[in-house]
PDB file of C-alpha atoms in Angstrom:
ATOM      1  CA  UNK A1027    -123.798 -26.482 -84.338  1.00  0.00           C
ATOM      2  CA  UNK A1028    -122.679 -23.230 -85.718  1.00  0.00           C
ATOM      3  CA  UNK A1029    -123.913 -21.248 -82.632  1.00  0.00           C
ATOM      4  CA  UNK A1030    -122.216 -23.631 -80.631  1.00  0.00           C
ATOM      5  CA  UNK A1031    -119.312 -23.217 -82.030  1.00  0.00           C
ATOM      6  CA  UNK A1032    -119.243 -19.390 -82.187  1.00  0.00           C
ATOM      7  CA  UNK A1033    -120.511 -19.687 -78.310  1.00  0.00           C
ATOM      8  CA  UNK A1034    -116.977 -21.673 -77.552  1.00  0.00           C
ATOM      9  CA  UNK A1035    -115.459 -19.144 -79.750  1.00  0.00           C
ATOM     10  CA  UNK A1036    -116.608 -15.730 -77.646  1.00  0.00           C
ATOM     11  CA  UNK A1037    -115.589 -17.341 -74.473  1.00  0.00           C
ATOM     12  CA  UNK A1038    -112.100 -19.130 -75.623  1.00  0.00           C
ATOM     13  CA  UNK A1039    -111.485 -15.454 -76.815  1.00  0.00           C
ATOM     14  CA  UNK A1040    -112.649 -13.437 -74.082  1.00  0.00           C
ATOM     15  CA  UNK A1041    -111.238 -15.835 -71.042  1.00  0.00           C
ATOM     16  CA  UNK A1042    -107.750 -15.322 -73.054  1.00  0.00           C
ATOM     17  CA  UNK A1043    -107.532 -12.067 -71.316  1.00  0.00           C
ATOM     18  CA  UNK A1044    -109.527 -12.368 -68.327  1.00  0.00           C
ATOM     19  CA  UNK A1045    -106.942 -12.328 -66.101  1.00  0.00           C
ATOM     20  CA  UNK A1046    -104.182 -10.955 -68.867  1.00  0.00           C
ATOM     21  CA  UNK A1047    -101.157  -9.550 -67.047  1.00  0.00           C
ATOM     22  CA  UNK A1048    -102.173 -11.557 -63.472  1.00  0.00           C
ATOM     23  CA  UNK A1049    -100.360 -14.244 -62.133  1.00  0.00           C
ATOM     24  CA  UNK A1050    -100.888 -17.457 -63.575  1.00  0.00           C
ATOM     25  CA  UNK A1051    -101.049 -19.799 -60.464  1.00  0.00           C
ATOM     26  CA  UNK A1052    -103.642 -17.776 -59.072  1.00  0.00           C
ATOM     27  CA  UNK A1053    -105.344 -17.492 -62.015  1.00  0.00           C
ATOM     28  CA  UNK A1054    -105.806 -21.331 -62.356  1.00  0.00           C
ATOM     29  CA  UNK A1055    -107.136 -21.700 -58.912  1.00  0.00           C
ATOM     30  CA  UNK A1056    -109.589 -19.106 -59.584  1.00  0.00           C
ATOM     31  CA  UNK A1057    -113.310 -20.566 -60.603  1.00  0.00           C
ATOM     32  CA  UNK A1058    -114.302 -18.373 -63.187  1.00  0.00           C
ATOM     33  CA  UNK A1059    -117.764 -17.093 -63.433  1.00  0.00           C
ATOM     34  CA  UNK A1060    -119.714 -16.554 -66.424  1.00  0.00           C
ATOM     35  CA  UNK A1061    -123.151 -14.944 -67.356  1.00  0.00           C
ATOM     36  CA  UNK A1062    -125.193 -15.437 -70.677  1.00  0.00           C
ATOM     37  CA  UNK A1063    -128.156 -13.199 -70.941  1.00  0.00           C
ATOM     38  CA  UNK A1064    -130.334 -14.354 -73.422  1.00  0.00           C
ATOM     39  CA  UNK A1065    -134.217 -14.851 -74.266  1.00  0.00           C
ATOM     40  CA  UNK A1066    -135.633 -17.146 -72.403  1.00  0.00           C
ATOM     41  CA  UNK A1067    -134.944 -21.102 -73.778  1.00  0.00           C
ATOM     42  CA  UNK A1068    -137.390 -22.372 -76.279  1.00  0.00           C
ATOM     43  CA  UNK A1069    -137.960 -19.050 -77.955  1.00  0.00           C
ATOM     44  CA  UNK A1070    -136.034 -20.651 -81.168  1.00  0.00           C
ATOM     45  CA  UNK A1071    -133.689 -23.028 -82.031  1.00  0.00           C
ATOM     46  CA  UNK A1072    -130.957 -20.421 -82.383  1.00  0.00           C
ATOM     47  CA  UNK A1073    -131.467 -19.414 -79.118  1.00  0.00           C
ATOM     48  CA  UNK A1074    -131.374 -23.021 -78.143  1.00  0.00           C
ATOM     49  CA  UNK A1075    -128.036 -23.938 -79.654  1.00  0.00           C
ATOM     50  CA  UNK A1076    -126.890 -20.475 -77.885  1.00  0.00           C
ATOM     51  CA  UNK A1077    -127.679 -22.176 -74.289  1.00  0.00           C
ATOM     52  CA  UNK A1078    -126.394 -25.364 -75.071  1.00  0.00           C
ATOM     53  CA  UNK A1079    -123.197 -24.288 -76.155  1.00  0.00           C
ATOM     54  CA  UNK A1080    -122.459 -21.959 -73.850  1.00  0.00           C
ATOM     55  CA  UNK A1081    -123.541 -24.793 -71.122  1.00  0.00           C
ATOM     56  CA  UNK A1082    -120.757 -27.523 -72.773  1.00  0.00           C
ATOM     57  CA  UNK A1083    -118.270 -24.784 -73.008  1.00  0.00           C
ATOM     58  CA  UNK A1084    -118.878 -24.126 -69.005  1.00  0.00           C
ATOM     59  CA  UNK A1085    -118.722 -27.691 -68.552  1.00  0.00           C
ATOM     60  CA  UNK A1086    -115.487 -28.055 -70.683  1.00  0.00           C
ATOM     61  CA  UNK A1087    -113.277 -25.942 -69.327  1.00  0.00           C
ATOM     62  CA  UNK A1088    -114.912 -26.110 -65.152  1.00  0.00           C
ATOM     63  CA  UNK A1089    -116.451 -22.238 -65.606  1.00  0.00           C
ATOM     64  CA  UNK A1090    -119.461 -21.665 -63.129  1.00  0.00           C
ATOM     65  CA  UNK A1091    -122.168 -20.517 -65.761  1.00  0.00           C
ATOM     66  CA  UNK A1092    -125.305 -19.068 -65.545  1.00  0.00           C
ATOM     67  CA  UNK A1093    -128.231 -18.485 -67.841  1.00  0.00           C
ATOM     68  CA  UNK A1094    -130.056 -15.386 -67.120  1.00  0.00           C
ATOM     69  CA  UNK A1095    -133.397 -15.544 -69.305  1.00  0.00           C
ATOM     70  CA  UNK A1096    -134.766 -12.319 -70.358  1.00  0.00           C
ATOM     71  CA  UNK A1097    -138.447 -11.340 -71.852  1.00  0.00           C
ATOM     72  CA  UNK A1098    -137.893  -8.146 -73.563  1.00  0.00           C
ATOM     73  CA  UNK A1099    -135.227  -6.041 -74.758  1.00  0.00           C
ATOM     74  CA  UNK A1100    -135.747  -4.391 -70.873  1.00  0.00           C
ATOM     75  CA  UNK A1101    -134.698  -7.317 -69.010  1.00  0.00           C
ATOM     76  CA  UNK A1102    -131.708  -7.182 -71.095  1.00  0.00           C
ATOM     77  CA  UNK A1103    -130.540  -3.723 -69.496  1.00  0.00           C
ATOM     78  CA  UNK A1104    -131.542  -4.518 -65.729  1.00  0.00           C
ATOM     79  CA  UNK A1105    -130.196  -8.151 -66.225  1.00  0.00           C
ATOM     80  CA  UNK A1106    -127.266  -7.184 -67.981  1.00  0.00           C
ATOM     81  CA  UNK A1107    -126.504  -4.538 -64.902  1.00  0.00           C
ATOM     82  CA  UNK A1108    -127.225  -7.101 -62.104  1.00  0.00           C
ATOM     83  CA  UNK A1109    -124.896  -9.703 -63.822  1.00  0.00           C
ATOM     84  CA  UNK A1110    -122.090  -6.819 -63.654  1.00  0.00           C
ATOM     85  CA  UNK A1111    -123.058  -6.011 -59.975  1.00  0.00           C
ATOM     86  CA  UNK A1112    -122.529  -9.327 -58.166  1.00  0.00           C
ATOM     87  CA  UNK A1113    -118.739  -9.457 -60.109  1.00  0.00           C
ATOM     88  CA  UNK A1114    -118.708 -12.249 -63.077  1.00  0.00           C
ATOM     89  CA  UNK A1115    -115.488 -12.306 -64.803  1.00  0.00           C
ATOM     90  CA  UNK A1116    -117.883 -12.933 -68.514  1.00  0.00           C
ATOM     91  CA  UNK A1117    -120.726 -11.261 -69.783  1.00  0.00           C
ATOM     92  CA  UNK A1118    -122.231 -12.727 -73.106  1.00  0.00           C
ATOM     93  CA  UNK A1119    -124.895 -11.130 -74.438  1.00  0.00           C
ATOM     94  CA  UNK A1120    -127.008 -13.131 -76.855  1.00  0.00           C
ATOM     95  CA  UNK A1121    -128.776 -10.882 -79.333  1.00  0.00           C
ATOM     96  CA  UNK A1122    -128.286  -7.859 -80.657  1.00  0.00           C
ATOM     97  CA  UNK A1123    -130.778  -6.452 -77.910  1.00  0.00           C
ATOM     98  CA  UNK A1124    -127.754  -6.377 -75.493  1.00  0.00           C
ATOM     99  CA  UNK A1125    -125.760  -4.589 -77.477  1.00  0.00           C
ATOM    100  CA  UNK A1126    -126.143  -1.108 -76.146  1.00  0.00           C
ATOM    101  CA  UNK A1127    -125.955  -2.115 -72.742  1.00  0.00           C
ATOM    102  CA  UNK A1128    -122.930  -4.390 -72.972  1.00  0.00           C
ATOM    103  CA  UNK A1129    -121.216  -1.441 -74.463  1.00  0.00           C
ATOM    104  CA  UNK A1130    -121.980   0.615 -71.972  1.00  0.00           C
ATOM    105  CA  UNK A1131    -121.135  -1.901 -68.678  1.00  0.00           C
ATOM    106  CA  UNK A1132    -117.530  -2.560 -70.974  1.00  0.00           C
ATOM    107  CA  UNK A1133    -116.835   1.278 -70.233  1.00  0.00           C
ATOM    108  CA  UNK A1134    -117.547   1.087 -67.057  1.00  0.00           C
ATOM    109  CA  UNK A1135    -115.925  -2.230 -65.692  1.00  0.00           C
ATOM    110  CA  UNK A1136    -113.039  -2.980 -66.935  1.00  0.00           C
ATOM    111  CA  UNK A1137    -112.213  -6.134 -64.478  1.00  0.00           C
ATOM    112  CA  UNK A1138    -114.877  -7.961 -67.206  1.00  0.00           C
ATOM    113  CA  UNK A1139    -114.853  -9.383 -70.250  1.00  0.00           C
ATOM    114  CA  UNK A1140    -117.731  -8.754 -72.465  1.00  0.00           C
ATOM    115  CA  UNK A1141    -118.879 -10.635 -75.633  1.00  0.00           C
ATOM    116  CA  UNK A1142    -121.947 -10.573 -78.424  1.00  0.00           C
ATOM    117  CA  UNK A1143    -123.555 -12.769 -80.486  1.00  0.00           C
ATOM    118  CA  UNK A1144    -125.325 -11.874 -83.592  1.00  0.00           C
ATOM    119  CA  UNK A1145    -124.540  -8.586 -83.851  1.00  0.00           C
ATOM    120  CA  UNK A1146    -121.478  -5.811 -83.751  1.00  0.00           C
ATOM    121  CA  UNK A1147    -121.202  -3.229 -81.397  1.00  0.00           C
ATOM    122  CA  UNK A1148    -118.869  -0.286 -81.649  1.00  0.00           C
ATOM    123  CA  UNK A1149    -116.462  -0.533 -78.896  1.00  0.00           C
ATOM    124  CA  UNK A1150    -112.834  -2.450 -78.593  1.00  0.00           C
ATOM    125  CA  UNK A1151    -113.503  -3.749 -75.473  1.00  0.00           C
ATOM    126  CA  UNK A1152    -116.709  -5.992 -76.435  1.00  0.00           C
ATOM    127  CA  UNK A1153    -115.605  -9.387 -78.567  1.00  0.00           C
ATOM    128  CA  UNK A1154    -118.463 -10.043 -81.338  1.00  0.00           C
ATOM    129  CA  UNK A1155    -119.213 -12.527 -83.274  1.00  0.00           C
ATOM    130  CA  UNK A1156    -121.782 -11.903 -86.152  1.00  0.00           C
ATOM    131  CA  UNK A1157    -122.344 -13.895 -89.611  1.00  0.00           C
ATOM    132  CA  UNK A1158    -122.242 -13.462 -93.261  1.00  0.00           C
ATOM    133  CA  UNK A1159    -126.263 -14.824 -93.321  1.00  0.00           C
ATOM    134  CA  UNK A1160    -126.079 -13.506 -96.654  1.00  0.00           C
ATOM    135  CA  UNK A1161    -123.249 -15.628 -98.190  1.00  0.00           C
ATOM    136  CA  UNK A1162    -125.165 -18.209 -97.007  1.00  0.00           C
ATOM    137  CA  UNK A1163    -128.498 -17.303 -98.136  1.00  0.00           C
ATOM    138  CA  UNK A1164    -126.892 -16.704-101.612  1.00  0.00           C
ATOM    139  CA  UNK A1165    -125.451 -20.561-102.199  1.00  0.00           C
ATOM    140  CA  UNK A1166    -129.298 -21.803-100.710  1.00  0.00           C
ATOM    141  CA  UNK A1167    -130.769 -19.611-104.048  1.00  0.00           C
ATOM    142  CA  UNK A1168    -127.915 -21.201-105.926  1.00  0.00           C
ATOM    143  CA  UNK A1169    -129.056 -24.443-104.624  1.00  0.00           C
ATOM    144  CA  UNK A1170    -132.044 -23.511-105.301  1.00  0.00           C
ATOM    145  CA  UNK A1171    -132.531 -22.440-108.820  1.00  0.00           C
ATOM    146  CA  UNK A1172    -130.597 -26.027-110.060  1.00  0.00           C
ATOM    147  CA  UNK A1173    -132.821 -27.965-107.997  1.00  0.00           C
ATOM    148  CA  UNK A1174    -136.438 -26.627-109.832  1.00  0.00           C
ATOM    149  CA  UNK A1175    -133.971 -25.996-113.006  1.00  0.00           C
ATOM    150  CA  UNK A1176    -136.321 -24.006-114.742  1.00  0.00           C
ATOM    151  CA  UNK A1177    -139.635 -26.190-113.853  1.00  0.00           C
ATOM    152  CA  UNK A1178    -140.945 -22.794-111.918  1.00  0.00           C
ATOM    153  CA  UNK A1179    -139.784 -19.280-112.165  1.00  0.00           C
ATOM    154  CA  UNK A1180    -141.920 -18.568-108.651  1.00  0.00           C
ATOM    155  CA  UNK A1181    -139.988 -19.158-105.423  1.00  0.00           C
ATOM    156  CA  UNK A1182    -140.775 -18.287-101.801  1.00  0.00           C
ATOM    157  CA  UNK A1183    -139.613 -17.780 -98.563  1.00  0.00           C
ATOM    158  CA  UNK A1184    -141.091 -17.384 -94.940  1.00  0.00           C
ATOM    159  CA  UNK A1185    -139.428 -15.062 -92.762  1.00  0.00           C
ATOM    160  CA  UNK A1186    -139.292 -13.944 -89.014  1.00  0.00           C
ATOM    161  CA  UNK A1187    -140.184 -10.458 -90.098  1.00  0.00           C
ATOM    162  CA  UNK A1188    -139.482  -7.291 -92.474  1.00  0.00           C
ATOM    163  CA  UNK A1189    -136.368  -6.701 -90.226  1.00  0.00           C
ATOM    164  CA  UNK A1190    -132.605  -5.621 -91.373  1.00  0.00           C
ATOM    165  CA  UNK A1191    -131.439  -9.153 -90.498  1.00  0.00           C
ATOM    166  CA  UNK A1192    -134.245 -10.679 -91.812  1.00  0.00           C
ATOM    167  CA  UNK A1193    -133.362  -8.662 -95.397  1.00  0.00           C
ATOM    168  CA  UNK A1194    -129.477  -9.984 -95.295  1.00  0.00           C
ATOM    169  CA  UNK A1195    -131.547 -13.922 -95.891  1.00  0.00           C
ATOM    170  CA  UNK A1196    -134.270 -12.239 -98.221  1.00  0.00           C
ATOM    171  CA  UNK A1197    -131.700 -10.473-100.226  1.00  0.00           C
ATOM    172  CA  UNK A1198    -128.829 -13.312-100.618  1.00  0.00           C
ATOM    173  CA  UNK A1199    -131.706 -15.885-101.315  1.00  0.00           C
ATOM    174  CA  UNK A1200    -132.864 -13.515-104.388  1.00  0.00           C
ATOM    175  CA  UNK A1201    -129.779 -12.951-105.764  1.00  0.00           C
ATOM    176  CA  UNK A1202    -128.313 -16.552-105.536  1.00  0.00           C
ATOM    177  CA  UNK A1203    -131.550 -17.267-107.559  1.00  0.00           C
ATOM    178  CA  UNK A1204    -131.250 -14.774-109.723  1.00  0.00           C
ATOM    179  CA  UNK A1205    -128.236 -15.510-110.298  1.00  0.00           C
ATOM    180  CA  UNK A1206    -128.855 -18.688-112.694  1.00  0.00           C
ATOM    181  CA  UNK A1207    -132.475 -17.451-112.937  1.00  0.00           C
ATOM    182  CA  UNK A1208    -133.245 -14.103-113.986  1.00  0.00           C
ATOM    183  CA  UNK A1209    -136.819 -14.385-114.484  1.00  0.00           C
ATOM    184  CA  UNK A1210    -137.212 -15.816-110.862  1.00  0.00           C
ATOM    185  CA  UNK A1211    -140.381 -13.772-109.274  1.00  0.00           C
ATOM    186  CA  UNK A1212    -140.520 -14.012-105.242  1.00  0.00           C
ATOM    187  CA  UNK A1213    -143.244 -14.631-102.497  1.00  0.00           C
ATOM    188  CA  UNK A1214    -142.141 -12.936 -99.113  1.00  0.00           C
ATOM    189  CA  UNK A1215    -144.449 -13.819 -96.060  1.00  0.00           C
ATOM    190  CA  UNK A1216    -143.475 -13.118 -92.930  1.00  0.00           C
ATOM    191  CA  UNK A1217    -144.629 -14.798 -89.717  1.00  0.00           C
ATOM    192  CA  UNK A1218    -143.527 -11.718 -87.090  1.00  0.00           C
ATOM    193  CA  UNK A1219    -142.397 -14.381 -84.304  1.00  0.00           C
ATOM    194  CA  UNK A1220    -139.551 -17.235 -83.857  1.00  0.00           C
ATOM    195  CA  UNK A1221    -141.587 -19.819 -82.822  1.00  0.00           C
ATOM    196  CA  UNK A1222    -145.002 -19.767 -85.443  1.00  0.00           C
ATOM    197  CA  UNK A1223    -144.710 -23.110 -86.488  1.00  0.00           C
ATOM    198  CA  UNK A1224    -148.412 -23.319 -87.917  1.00  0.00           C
ATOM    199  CA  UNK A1225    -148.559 -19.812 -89.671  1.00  0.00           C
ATOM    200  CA  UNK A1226    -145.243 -20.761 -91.143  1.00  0.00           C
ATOM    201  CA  UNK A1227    -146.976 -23.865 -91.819  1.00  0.00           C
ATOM    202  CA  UNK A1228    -150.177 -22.117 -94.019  1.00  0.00           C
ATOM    203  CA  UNK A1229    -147.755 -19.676 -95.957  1.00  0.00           C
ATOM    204  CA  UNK A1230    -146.059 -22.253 -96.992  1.00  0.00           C
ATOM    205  CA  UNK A1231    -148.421 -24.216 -97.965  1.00  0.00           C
ATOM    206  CA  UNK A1232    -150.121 -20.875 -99.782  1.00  0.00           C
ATOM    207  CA  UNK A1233    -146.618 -20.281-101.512  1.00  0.00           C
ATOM    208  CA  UNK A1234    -147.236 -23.740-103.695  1.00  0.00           C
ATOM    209  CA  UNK A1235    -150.157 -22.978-104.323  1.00  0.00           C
ATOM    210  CA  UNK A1236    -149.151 -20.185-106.187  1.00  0.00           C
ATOM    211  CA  UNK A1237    -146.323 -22.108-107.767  1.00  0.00           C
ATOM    212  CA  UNK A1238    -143.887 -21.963-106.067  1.00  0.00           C
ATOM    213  CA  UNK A1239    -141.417 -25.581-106.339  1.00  0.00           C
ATOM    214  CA  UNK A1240    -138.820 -24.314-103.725  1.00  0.00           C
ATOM    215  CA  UNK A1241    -139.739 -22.672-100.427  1.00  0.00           C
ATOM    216  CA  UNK A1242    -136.978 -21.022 -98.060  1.00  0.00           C
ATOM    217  CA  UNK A1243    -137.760 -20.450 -94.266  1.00  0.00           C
ATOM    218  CA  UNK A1244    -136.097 -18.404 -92.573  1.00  0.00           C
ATOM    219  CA  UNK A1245    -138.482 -18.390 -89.656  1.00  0.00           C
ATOM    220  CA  UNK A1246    -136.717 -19.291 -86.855  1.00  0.00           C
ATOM    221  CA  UNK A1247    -138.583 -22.055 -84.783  1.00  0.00           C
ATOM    222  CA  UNK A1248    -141.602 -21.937 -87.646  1.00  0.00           C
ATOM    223  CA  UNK A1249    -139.018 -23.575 -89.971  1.00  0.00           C
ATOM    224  CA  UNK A1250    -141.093 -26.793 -89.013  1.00  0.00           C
ATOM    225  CA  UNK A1251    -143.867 -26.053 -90.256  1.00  0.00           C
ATOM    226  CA  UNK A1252    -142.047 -24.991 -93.431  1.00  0.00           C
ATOM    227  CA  UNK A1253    -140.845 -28.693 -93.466  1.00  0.00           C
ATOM    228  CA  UNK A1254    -144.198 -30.325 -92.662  1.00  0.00           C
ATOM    229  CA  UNK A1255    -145.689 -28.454 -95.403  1.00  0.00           C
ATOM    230  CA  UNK A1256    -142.964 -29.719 -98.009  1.00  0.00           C
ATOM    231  CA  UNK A1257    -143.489 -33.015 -96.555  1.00  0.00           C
ATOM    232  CA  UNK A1258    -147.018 -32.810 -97.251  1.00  0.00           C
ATOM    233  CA  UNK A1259    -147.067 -31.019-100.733  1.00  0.00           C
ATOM    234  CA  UNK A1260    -143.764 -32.137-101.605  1.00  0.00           C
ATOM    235  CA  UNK A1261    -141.789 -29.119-102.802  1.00  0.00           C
ATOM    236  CA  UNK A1262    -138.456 -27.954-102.213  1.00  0.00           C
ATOM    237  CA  UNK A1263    -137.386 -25.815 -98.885  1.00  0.00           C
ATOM    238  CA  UNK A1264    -134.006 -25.007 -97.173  1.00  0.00           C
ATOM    239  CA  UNK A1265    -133.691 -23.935 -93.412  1.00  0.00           C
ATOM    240  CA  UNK A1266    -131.391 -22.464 -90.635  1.00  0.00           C
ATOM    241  CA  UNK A1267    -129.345 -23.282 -87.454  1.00  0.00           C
ATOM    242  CA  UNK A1268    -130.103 -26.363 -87.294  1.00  0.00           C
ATOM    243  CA  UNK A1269    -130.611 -29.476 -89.982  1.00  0.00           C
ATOM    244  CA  UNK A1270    -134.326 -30.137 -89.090  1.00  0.00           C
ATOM    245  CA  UNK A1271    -134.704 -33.213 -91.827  1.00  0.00           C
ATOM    246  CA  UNK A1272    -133.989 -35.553 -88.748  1.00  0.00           C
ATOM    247  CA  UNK A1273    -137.063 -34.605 -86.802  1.00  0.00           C
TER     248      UNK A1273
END
């Protein structure tokens, strides 16, 4: 819900000045267009709440919306480009793999309004929206360290990978633990995808076997198999995006 929200966010910011300084009764009887280049749906929940919202937000306010899927960070240039070339009034861009391209088309165009997700890019004339995963991460170690209360000094986590954003979860997690905890000793794995439900699945699973009472994923669509595991072995876990105790 919290992508969704930030989704509704970059375009209720972005559509403020569209059409800033035109007049307003043509405004309103213009249909405005909007593009969201993005990896393609499925790749992971986040990316899933990302389409969805951006698809009730179009649907909310009568904006024609399209979802331009991309496979690698090179789809996100040429797309990117395209979606500038046939005239939308929005550009969102996704991931922080359209960053450098959406600053570049926002120097260039300036009858467009461009907006990120995830990430910050250096230039006035691009609306971001990033998060503190790290403030977050810290209260889940918090959480964390009352819930084994002592029981266990070994905790673990599964991650995407051994990325920068990936550290902002490892390091808040650590800390939050540490916090109430300091002889806490961590297990990192990483599964090196967003959708490795059954790796996430046997690293888990390897984590309590090592002793580890609370386990948290950070791995994207894997988170899962983080879950099924502490269904299974009944231990501890946290995840992301989405509250995946429902499924």
């Amino acid at each position: 819900m919290k992508k969704i929200l930030m989704v509704l966010l970059v375009i209720a910011v972005s559509l403020s000045c569209a059409f800033a300084g035109g007049d307003k009764e043509s405004s309103a009887k213009k249909t405005v267009t909007a593009a969201l280049i993005t990896n393609p749906k499925g790749t992971s929940v986040f990316i899933n709440e990302g389409i969805a919202g951006f698809e009730s937000a179009c649907a909310k306010w009568g904006i024609k919306g399209t979802v331009v899927e991309c496979k690698d960070t090179s789809e996100y240039e040429s797309n990117a480009r395209a979606a500038a070339n046939e005239g939308y009034d929005l550009i969102l861009g996704a991931s922080w793999e359209a960053g450098s391209i959406i600053s570049e088309l926002a120097e260039i165009y300036d009858d467009i309004s461009f907006g990120i997700i995830d990430t910050m890019v250096d230039s006035p004339k691009v609306k971001c929206v990033n998060y503190y995963e790290a403030e977050g991460a810290y209260l889940i170690g918090v959480i964390a360290a009352l819930t084994v209360d002592g029981a266990s000094h070994n905790y673990g986590s599964i991650n995407v990978s051994q990325s920068a954003s990936s550290f902002k979860w490892r390091y808040g997690f650590a800390q939050g633990v540490l916090s109430l905890d300091p002889k806490a000793k961590f297990t990192f794995n990483y599964v090196n995808g967003y959708s490795e439900v059954a790796l996430a699945n046997e690293l888990a699973r390897q984590q309590y076997e090592k002793g580890c009472l609370f386990i948290n994923s950070c791995a994207a669509g894997g988170d899962t198999g983080t879950f099924q595991a502490a269904l299974d072995k009944k231990f501890y876990t946290a995840g992301q995006d989405v509250d995946l105790t429902r499924k």
